[in-house]
Coordinates of C-alpha atoms in Angstrom, one line a residue:
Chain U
X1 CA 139.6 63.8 101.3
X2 CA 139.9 66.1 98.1
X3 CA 138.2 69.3 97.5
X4 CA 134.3 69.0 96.4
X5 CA 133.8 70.3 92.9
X6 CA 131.1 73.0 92.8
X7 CA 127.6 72.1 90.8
X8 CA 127.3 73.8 87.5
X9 CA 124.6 76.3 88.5
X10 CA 122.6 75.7 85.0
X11 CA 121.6 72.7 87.3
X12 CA 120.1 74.3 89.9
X13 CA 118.0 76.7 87.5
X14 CA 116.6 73.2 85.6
X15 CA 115.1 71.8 88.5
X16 CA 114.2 75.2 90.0
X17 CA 112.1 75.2 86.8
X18 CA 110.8 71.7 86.7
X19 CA 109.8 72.4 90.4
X20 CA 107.8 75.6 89.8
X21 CA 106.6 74.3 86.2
X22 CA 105.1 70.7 87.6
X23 CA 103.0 71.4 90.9
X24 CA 101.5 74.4 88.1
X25 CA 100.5 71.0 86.2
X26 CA 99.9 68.6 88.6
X27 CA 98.4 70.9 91.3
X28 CA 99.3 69.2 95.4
X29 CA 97.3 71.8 97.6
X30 CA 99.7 71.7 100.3
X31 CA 98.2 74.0 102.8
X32 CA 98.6 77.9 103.3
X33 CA 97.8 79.4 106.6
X34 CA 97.4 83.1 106.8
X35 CA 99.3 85.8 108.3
X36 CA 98.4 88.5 110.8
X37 CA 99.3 91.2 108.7
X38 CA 96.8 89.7 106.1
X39 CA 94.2 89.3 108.2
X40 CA 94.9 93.0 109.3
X41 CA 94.1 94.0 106.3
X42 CA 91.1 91.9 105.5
X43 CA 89.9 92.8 109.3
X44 CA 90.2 97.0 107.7
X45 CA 88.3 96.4 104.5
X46 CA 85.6 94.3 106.4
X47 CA 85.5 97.2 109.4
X48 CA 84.2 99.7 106.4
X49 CA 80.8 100.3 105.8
X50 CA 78.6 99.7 103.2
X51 CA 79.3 102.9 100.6
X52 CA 82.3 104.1 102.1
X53 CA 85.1 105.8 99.6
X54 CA 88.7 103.8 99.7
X55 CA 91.5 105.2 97.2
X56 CA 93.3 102.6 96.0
X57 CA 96.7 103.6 94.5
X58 CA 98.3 101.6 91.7
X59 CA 101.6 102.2 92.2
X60 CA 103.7 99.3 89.8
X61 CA 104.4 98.3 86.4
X62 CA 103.9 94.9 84.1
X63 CA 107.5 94.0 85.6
X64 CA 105.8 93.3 89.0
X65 CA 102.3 92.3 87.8
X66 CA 103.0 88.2 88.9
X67 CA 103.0 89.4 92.2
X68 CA 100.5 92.5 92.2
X69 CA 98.2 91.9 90.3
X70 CA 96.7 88.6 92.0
X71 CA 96.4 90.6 95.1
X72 CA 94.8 93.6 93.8
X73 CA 92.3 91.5 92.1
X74 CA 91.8 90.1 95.3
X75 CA 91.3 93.4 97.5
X76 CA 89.2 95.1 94.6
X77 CA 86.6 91.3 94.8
X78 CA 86.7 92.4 98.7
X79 CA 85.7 95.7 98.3
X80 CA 83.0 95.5 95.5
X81 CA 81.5 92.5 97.5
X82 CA 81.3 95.2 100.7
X83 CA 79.8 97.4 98.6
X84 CA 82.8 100.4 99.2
X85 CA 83.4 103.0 96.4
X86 CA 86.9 102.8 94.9
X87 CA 88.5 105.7 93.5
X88 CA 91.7 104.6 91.7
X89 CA 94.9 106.8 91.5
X90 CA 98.5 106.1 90.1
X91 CA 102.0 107.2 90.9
X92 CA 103.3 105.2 88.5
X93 CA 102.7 105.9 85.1
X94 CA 101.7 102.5 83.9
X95 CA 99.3 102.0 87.2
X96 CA 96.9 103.2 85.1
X97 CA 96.7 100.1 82.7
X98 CA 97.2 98.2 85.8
X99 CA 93.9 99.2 87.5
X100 CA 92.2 98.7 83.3
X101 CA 93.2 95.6 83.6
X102 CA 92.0 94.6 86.9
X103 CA 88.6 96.0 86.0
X104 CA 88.5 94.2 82.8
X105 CA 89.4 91.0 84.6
X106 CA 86.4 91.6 87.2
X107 CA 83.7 92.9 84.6
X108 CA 82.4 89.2 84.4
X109 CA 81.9 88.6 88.3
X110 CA 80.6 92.3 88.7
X111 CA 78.5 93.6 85.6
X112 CA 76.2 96.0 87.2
X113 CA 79.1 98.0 88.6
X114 CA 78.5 101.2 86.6
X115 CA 81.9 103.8 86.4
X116 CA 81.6 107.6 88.1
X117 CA 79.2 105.4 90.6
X118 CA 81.0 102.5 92.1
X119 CA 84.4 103.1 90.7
X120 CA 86.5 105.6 88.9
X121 CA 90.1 106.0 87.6
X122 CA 91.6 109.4 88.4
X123 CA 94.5 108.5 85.9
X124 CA 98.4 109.0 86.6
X125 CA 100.1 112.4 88.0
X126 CA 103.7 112.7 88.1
X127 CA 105.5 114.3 91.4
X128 CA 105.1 111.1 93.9
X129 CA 104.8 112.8 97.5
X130 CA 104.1 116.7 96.6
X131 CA 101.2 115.4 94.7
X132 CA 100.5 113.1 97.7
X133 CA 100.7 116.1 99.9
X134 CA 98.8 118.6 97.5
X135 CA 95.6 115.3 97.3
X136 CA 95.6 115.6 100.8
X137 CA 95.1 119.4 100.9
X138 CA 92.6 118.8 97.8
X139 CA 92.1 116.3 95.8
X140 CA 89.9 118.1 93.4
X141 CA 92.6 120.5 92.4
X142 CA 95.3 118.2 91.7
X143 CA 92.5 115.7 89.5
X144 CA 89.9 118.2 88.0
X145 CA 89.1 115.4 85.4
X146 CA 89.4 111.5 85.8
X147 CA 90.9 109.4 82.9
X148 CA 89.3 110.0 80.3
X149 CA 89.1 113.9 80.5
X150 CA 85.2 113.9 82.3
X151 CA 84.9 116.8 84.6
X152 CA 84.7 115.2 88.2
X153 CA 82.1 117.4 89.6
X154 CA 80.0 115.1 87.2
X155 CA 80.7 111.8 88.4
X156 CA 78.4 110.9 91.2
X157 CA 81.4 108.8 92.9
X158 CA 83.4 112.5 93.8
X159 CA 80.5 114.3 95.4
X160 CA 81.6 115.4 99.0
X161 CA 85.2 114.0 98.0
X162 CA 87.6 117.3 98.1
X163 CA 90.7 116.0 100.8
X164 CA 91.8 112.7 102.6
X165 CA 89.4 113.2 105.4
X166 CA 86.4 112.1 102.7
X167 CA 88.4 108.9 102.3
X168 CA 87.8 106.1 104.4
X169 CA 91.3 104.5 103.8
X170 CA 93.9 104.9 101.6
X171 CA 95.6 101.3 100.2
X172 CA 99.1 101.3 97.7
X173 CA 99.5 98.7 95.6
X174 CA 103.4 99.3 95.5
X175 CA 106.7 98.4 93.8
X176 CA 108.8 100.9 94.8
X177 CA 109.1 104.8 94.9
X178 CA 106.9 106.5 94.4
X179 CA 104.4 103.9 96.3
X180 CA 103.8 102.9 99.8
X181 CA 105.9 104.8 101.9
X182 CA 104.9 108.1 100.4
X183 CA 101.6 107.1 101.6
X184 CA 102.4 106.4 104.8
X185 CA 103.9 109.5 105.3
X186 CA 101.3 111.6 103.8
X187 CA 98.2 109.8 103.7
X188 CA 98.6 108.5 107.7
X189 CA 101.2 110.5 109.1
X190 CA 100.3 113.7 108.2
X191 CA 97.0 113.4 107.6
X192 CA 95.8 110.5 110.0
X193 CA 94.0 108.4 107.5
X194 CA 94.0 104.2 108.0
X195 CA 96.7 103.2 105.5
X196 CA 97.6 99.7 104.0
X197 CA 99.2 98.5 101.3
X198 CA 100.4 95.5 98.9
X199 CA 104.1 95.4 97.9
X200 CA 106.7 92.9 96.4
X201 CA 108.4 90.5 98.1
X202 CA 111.6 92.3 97.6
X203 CA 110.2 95.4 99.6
X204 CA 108.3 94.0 102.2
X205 CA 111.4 93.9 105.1
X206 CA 111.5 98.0 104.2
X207 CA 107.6 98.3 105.1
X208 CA 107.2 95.6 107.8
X209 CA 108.3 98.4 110.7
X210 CA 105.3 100.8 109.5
X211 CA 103.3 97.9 111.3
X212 CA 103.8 99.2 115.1
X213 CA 101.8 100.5 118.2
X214 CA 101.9 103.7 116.0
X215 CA 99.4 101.4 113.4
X216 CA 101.6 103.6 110.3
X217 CA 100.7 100.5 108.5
X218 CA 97.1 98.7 108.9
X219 CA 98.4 95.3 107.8
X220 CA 100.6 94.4 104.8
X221 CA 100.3 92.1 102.2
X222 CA 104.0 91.0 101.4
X223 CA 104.7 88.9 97.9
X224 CA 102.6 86.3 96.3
X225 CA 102.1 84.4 99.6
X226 CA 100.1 87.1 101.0
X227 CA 98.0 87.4 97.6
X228 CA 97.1 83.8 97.7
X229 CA 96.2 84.1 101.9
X230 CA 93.9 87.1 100.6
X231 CA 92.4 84.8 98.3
X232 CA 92.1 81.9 100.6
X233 CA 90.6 84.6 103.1
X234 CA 88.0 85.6 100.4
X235 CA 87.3 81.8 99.8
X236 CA 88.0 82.5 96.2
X237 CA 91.2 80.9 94.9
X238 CA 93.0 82.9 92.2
X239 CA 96.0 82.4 90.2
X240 CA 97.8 83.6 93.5
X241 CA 96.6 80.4 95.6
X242 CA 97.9 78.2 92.5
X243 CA 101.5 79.2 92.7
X244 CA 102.0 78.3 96.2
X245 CA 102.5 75.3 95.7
X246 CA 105.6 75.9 93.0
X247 CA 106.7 78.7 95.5
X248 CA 106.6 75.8 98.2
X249 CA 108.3 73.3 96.0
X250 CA 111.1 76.1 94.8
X251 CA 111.9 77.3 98.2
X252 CA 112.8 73.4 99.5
X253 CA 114.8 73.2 96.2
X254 CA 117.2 76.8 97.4
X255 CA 117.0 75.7 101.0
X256 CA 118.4 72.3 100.1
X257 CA 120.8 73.9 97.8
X258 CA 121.9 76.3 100.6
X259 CA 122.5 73.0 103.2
X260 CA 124.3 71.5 100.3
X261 CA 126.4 74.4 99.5
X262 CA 127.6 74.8 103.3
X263 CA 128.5 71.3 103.6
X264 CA 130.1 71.1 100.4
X265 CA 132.4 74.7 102.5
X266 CA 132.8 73.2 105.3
X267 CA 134.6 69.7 103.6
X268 CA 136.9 72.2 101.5
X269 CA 138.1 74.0 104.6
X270 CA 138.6 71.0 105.8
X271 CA 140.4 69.5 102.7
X272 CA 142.5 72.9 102.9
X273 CA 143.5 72.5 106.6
X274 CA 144.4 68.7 105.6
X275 CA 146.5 69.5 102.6
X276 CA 148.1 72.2 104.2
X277 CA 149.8 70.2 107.1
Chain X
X1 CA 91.3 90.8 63.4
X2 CA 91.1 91.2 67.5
X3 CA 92.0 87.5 67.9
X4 CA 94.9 87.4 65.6
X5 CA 96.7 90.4 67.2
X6 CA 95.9 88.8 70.5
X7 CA 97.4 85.6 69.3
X8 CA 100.4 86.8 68.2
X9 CA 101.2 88.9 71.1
X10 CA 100.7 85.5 73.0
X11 CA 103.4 84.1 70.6
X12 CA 105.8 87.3 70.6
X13 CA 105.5 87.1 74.3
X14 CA 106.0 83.4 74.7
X15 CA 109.3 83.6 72.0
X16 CA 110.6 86.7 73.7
X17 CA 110.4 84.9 77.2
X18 CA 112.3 81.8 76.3
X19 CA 114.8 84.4 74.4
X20 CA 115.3 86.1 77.9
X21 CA 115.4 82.8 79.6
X22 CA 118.0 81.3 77.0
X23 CA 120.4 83.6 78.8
X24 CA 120.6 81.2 81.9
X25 CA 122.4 78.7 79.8
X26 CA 125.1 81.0 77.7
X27 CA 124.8 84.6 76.2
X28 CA 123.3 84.1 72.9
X29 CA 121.9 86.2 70.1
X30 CA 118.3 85.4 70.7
X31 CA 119.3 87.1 74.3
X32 CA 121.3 89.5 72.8
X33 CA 118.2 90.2 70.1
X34 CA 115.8 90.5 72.7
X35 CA 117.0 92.4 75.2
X36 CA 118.0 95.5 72.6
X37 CA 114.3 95.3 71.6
X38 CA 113.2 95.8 74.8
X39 CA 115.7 98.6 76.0
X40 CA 114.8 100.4 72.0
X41 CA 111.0 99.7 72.7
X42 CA 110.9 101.3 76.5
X43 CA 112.6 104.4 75.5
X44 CA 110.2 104.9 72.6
X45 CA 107.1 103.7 74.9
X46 CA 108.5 106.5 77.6
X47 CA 109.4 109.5 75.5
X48 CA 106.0 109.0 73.8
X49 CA 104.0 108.7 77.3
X50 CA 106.0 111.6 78.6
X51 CA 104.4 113.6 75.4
X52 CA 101.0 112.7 75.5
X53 CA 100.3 111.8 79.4
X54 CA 102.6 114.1 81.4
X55 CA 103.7 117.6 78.7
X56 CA 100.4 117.8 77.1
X57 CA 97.9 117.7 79.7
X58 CA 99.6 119.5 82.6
X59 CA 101.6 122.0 80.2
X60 CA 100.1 122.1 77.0
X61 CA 96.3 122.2 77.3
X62 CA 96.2 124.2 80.6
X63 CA 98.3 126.9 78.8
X64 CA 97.1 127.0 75.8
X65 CA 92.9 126.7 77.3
X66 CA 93.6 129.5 80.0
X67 CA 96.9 130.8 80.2
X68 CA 95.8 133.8 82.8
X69 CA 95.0 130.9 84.8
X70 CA 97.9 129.0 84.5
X71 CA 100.5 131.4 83.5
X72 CA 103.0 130.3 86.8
X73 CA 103.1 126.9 84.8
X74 CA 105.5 128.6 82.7
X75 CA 108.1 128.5 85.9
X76 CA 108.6 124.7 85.7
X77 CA 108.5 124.3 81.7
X78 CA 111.4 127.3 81.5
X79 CA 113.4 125.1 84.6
X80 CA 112.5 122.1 82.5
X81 CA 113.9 123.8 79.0
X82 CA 117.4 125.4 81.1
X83 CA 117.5 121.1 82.8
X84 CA 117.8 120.2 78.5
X85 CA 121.0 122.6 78.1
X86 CA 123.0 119.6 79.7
X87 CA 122.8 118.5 76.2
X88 CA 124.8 121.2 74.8
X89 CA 128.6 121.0 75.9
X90 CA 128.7 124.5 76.1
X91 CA 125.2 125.7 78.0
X92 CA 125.4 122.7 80.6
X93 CA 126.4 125.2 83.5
X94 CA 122.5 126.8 82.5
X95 CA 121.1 123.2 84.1
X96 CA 122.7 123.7 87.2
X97 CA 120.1 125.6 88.1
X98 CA 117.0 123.8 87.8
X99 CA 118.7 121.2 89.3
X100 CA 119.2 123.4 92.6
X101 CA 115.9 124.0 92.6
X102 CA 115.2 120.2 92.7
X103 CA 117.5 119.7 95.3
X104 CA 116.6 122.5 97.5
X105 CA 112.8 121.6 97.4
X106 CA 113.1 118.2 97.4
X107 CA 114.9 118.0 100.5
X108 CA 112.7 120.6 102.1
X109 CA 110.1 118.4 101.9
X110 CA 111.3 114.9 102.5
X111 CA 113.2 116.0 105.5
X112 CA 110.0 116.8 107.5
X113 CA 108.1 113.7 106.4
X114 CA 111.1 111.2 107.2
X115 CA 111.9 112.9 110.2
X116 CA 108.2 111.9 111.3
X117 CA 107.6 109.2 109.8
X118 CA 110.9 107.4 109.8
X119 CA 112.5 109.0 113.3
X120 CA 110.1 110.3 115.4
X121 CA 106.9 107.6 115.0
X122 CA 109.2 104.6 115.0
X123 CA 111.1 105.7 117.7
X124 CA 107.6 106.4 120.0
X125 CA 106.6 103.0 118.3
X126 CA 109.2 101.2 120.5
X127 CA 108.4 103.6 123.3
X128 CA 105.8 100.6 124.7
X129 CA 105.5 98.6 128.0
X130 CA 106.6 95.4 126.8
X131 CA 104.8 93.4 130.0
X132 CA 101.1 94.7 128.2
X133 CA 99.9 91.9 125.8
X134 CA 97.7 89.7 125.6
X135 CA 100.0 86.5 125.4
X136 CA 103.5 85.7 126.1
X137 CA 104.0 85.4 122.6
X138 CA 103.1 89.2 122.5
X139 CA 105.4 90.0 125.6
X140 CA 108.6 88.1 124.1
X141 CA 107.9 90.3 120.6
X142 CA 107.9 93.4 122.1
X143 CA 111.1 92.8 124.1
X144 CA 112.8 91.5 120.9
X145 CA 111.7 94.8 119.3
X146 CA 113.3 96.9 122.4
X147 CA 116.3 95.1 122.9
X148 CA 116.9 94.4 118.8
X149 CA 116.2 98.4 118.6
X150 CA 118.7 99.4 121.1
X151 CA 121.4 97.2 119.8
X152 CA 121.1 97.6 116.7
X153 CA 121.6 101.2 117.0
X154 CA 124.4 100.5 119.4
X155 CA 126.3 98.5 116.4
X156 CA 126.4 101.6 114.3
X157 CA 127.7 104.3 117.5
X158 CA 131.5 104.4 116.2
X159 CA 132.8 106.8 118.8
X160 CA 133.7 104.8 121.6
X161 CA 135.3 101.5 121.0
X162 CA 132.9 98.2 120.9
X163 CA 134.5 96.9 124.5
X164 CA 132.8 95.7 127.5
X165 CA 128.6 96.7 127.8
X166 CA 128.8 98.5 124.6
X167 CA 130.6 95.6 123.0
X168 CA 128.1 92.7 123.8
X169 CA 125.5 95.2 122.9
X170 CA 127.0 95.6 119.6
X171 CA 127.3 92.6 118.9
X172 CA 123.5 91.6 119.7
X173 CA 122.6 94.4 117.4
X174 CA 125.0 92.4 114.6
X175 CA 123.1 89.3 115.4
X176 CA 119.7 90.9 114.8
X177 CA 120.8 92.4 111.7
X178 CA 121.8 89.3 110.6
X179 CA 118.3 88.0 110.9
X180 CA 117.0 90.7 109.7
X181 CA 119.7 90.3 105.9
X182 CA 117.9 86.9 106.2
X183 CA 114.6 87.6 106.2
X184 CA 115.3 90.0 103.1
X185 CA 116.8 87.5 101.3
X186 CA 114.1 85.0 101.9
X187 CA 111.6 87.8 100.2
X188 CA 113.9 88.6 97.7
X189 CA 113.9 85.1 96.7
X190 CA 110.4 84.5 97.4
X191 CA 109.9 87.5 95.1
X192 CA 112.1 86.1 92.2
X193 CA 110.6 82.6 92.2
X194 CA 106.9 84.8 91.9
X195 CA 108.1 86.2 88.7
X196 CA 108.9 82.8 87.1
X197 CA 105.4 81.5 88.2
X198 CA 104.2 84.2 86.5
X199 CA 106.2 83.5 83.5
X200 CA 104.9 79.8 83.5
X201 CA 101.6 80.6 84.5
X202 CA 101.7 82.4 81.3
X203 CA 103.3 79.7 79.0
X204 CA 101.7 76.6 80.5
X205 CA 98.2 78.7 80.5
X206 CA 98.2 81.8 78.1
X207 CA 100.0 80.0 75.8
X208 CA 99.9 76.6 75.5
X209 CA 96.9 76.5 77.5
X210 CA 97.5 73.1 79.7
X211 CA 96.4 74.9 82.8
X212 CA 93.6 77.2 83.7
X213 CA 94.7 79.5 86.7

């Protein structure tokens, strides 16, 4: 038995791309069932009550906006539709855009949602966890003015807001540092206020221990998957809930790959031993 | 006017992505091409966000509106100005400084936190009576997360050799690393494959507009 030549990997990124491209065409609706840590969060935002003031943090770029961006749209329909307040923050310098966007994308479904009332956008500050820390001590010192330079002692939304203990909870939509974590360790930790989040895929196995007796984390949603379990939760399928099935599709094409790539090592060590009697 | 600036975008952004893609066949020019525009077009984007959205409003205008009010701003923008001397051969020894202060502060601060929040709440996290849930299900998890805990600490004590107890303990704690490498690789490629949806959702719907996420 000779050795097993090894696929030309240019093959494997053609049919990872005909099997993420077709089931975006020809849709299959294979089923998605949803997660504790989902429904942890869904369970927090439905526990608020009506007119109660969430921060939401927007804490990510356009790089990770395939996977953020479906679930903020998401956990913003959730909030508006429970009638909580959202004050927006950003860590990240482009979060800004990112909460712009989401708002633009919404103003169809919610018109009479009036900004300084239901919503605002406090804008970007540099310094990750010191300005964390320095909101939690007060808020209004660290973002005199939202976004667009209005004083915030003149938008209804702020009144009685000047620390973390005015917030209801605190949720980080999060691609890295400064994001999440910071959060956890300012906004919960330190301060005691329920904290959730939304990351990418890649750094949901660093967040999942926040999610412990200690309740550091109220729920996470993880990835794409969790986005499109948020939208299934919400009954209102997004672009999040029509990439599962491409996700579903890719991951047999890697796991088949993988099974292939082990047999194909385990007949060359074979080979070997053979050839070298 | 809108429209055809929102048009073309589409079109830069669908030519740019199969420039990027065109990479996972052989190293080409169109990579080559786009890849310096986007490193040339994120430094410009950056240094001119750093201006306008970062300098300006928390140096500029609160200086220059009320500086009695906002004269200890002046600390950070001289640190900031000695952190540039790294650009002169001769005054880099000057940054040294500000960057001490960076390091000193910094590490102030994050030490507390992570000692909290990283040491001292996930090791009372694991602190539980594993025989209290509500299901078996619950009862097996929580003695995973003690005995996976343990051992996995266990794996990375280096002062006595891994023989005996401490060896089978060790190598438990290897085994539920392991799992836990796997599960990260399973996000990270979970979190890859998300990107190209996102792509496609963009090309087969944005752009050539056969679907309609």
């Amino acid at each position: 038995m000779g050795k097993t030549k090894q696929i030309d990997r240019r093959w494997l990124f053609l049919l990872i791309f005909i099997g993420v491209a077709l089931p975006l065409i020809f849709t299959i609706g294979l089923p998605l069932e949803t997660s504790e840590n989902v429904q942890m969060v869904y369970d927090l935002v439905e526990s608020m009550p009506k007119g109660s003031k969430a921060l939401i943090s927007f804490d990510y770029d356009p790089a990770s906006m395939p996977e953020l961006h479906p679930m903020a749209k998401a956990l913003l329909k959730h909030c508006f539709d429970k009638e909580i307040d959202l004050i927006f923050t950003a860590m990240w310098p482009m979060g800004v855009q990112m909460a712009e966007d989401i708002m633009a994308q919404l103003q169809d479904d919610y018109p009479d949602l009036v900004y300084g009332e239901d919503y605002v956008n406090l804008g970007f500050k540099a310094g990750g966890m010191i300005t964390i820390q320095s909101m939690g001590k007060n808020l209004r010192k660290i973002f005199p003015e939202d976004m667009n330079g209005n004083n915030i002692d003149e938008l209804p939304i702020m009144e009685g807001i000047n620390n973390f203990n005015n917030i209801s909870f605190v949720f980080s939509l999060s691609a890295g540092a400064p994001g999440i974590k910071e959060w956890v360790q300012i906004a919960h930790d330190a301060y005691g206020r329920p904290t959730s989040g939304g990351v990418t895929g890649v750094s949901a196995p660093a967040m999942l221990p926040y999610i412990n007796e200690q309740q550091q984390l109220t729920g996470l949603l993880a990835g794409l998957k969790a986005a499109a379990e948020y939208e299934t939760l919400l009954q209102a399928p997004g672009t999040a809930t029509s990439g599962m099935d491409s996700q579903s599709i890719a991951h047999l094409i890697i796991i088949i790959f993988i099974i292939i790539g082990n047999i194909n090592y385990w007949r060359n060590k074979r080979a070997e031993k053979k050839g070298g009697k | 006017m809108e429209q055809f600036f929102t048009t073309l975008g589409i079109w830069l952004g669908a030519l740019f992505t199969f420039a990027i893609f065109s990479f996972l066949y052989k190293d080409n020019p169109f990579y080559k091409t786009a890849e310096q525009i986007f490193v040339g077009l994120s430094a410009g984007y950056w240094f001119v966000y750093t201006i306008f959205f970062i300098l300006i409003p928390n140096l500029y205008n609160p200086l220059t509106q009320d500086f009695s009010a906002n004269w200890i701003k002046l600390i950070p923008a001289i640190l900031g100005l000695m952190m540039l001397m790294r650009l002169i051969p001769k005054t880099e020894w000057v940054s040294r400084f500000p960057i001490s202060v960076i390091i000193g502060t910094t590490s102030g601060v994050f030490f507390l936190r992570y000692l909290k929040s990283d040491v001292l709440n996930q090791l009372t996290a694991t602190m539980i009576n594993p025989f209290i849930g509500d299901s078996w299900v619950t009862v097996i998890g929580r003695l995973m997360l003690i005995v996976g805990t343990i051992c996995g600490v266990i794996y990375f004590y280096f002062s006595k050799k891994h023989t005996g107890a401490l060896g089978v303990s060790a190598k438990i704690g290897i085994y539920f690393l392991m799992v836990s490498f796997g599960a990260a690789f399973g996000y990270t490629a979970m979190a890859r494959i998300s990107l190209l949806i996102g792509r496609l959702q963009f090309l087969l719907g944005d752009w050539l507009g056969i679907i309609h996420p």
